[in-house]
Coordinates of N, CA and C in Angstrom, one line a residue:
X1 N 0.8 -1.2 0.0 CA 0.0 0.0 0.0 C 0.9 1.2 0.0
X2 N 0.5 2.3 -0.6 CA 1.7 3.5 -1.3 C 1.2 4.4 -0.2
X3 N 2.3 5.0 0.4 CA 2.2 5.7 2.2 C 1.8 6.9 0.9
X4 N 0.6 8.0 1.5 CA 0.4 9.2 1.4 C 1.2 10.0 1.9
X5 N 0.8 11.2 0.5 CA 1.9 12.1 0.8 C 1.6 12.9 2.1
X6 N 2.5 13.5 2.5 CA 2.3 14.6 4.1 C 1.7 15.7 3.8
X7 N 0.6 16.0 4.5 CA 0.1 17.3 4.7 C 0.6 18.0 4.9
X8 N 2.0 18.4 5.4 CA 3.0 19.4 5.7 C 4.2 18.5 6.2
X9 N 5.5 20.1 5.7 CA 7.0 19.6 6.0 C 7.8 19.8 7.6
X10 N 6.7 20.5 8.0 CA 7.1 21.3 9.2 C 6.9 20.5 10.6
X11 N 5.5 19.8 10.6 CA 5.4 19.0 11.7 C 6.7 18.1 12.7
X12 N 7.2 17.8 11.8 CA 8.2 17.2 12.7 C 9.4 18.2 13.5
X13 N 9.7 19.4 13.0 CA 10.3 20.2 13.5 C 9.7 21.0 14.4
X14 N 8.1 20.8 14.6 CA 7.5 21.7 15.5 C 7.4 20.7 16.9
X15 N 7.5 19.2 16.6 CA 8.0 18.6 17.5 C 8.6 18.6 18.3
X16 N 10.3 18.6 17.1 CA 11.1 18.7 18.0 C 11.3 20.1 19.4
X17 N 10.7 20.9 18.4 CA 10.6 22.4 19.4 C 10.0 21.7 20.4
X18 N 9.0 21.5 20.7 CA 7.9 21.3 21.9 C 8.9 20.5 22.9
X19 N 9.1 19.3 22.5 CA 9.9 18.2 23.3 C 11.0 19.2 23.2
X20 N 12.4 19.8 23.1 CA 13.7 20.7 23.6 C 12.8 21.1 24.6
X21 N 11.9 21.7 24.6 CA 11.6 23.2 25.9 C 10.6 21.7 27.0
X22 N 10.3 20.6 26.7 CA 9.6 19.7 27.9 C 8.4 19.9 28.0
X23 N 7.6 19.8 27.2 CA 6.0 20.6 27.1 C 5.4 19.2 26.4
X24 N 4.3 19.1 26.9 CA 3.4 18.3 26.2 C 2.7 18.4 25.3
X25 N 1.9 17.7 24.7 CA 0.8 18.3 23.6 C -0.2 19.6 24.3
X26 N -0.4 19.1 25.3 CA -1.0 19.8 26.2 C -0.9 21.4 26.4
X27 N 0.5 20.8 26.8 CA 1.5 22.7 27.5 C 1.2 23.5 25.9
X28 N 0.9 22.8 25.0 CA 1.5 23.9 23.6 C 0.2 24.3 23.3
X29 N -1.1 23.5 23.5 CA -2.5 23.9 22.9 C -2.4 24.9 24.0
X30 N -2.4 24.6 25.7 CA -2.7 26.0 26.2 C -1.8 27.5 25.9
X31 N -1.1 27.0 25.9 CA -0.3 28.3 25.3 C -0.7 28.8 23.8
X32 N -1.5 27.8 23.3 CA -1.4 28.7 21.7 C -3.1 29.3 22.1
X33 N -4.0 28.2 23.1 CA -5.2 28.9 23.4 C -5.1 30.4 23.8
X34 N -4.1 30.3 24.2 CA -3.8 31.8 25.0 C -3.5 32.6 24.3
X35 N -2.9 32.3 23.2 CA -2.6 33.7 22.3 C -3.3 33.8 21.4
X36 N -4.4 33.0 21.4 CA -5.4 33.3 20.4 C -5.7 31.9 19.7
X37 N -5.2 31.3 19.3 CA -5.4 30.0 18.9 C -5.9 29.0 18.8
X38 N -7.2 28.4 18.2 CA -7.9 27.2 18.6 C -7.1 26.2 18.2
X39 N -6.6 25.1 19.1 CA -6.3 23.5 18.6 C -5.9 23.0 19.9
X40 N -6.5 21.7 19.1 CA -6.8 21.0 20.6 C -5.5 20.0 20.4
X41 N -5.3 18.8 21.6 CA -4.0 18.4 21.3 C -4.0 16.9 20.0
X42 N -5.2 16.8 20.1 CA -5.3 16.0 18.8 C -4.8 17.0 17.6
X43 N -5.2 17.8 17.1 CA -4.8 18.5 16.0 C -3.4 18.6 16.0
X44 N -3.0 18.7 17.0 CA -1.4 19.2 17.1 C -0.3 18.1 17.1
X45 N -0.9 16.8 17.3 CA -1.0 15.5 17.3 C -0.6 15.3 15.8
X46 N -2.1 15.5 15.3 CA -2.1 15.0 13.6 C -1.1 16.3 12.9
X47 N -0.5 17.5 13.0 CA 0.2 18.6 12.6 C 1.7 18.1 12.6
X48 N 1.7 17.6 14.1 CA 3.1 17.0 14.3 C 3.7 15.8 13.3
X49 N 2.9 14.6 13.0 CA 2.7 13.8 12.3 C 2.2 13.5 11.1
X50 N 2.3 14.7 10.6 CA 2.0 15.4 9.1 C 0.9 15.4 8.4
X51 N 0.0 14.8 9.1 CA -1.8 14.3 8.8 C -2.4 15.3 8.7
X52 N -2.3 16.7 9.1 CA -3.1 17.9 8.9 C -2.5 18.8 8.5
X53 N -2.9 19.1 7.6 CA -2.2 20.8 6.8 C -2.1 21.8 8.1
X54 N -0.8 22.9 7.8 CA -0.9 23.9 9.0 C -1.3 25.2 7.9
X55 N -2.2 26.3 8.7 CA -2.5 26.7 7.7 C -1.1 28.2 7.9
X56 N -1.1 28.7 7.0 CA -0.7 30.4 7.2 C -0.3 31.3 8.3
X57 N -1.7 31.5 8.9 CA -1.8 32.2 10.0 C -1.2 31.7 11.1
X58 N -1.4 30.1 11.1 CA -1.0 29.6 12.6 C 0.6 29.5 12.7
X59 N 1.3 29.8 11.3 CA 2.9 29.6 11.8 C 2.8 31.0 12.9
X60 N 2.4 32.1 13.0 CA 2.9 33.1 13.5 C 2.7 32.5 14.8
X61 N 1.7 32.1 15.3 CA 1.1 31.1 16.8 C 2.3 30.7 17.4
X62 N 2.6 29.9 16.1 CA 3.7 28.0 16.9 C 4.9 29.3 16.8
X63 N 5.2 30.2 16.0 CA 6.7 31.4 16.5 C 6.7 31.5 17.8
X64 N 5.5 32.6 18.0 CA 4.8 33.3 19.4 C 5.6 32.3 20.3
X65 N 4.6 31.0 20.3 CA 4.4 30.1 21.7 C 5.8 29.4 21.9
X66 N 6.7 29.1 21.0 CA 7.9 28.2 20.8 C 8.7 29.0 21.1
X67 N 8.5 30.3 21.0 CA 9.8 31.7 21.4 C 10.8 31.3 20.1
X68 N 10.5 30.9 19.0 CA 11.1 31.5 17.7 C 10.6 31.9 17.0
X69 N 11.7 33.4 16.1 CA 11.4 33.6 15.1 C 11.2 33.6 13.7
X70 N 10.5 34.2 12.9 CA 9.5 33.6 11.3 C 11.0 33.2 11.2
X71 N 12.4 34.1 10.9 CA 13.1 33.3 10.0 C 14.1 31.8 10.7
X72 N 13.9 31.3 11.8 CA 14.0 30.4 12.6 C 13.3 29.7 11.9
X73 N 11.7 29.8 11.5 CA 11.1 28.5 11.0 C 10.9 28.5 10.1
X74 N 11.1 29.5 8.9 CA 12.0 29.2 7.9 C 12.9 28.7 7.5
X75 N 14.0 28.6 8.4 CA 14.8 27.9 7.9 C 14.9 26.5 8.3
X76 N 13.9 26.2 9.2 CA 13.6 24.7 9.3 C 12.6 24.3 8.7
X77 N 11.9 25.2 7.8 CA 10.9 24.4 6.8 C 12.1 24.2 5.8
X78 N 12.7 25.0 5.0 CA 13.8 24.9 3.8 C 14.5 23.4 4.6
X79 N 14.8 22.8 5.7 CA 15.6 21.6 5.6 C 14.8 20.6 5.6
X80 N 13.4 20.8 6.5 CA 12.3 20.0 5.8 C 11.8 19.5 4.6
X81 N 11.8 20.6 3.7 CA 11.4 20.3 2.6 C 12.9 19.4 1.6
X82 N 13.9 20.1 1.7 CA 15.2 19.5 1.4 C 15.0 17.9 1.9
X83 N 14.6 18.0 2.9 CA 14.8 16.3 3.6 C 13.7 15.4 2.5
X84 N 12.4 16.3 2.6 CA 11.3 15.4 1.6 C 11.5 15.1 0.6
X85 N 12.0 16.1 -0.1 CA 12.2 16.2 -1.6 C 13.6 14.9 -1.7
X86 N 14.5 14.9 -0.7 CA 15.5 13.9 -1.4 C 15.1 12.7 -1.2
X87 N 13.9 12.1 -0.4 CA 13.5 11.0 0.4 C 12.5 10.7 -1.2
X88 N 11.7 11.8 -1.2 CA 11.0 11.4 -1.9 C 11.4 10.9 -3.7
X89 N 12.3 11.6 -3.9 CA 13.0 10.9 -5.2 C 14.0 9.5 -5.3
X90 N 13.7 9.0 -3.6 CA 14.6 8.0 -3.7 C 13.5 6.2 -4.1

């Protein structure tokens, strides 16, 4: 059976953010609840695990709440997508 492609490149590096700082699915929904943010820890769950598209708006959120900046996760989408694209041609 042919694995689907990922709804986004980023999830796994929003991961790793959460796990560095010791936060659960939990610690990150309340914190994004707080700055405005609906998602619950399932969503963040399927985000992390590439099953749900992130939209636009919510990168500024996961910046805010992770304490990094846009070009911080820029440059970890650019090795994300680097990682897909070579995985994916193999």
């Amino acid at each position: 059976m042919p694995q689907s492609a990922p709804k986004n490149v980023l999830g796994p590096a929003l991961k790793e953010l959460r796990i560095s700082r010791g936060w659960t699915l939990e610690d990150v929904t309340a914190r994004l609840r707080e700055a405005g943010m609906t998602c619950t820890a399932l969503q963040l769950k399927q985000i992390e695990a590439q099953k749900r598209s992130i939209r636009d708006f919510e990168l500024m959120y996961f910046c805010a709440v992770l304490g990094v900046t846009q070009d911080e996760l820029d440059e970890r989408l650019r090795r994300a997508m680097a990682r897909y694209l070579t995985h994916k041609k193999e």
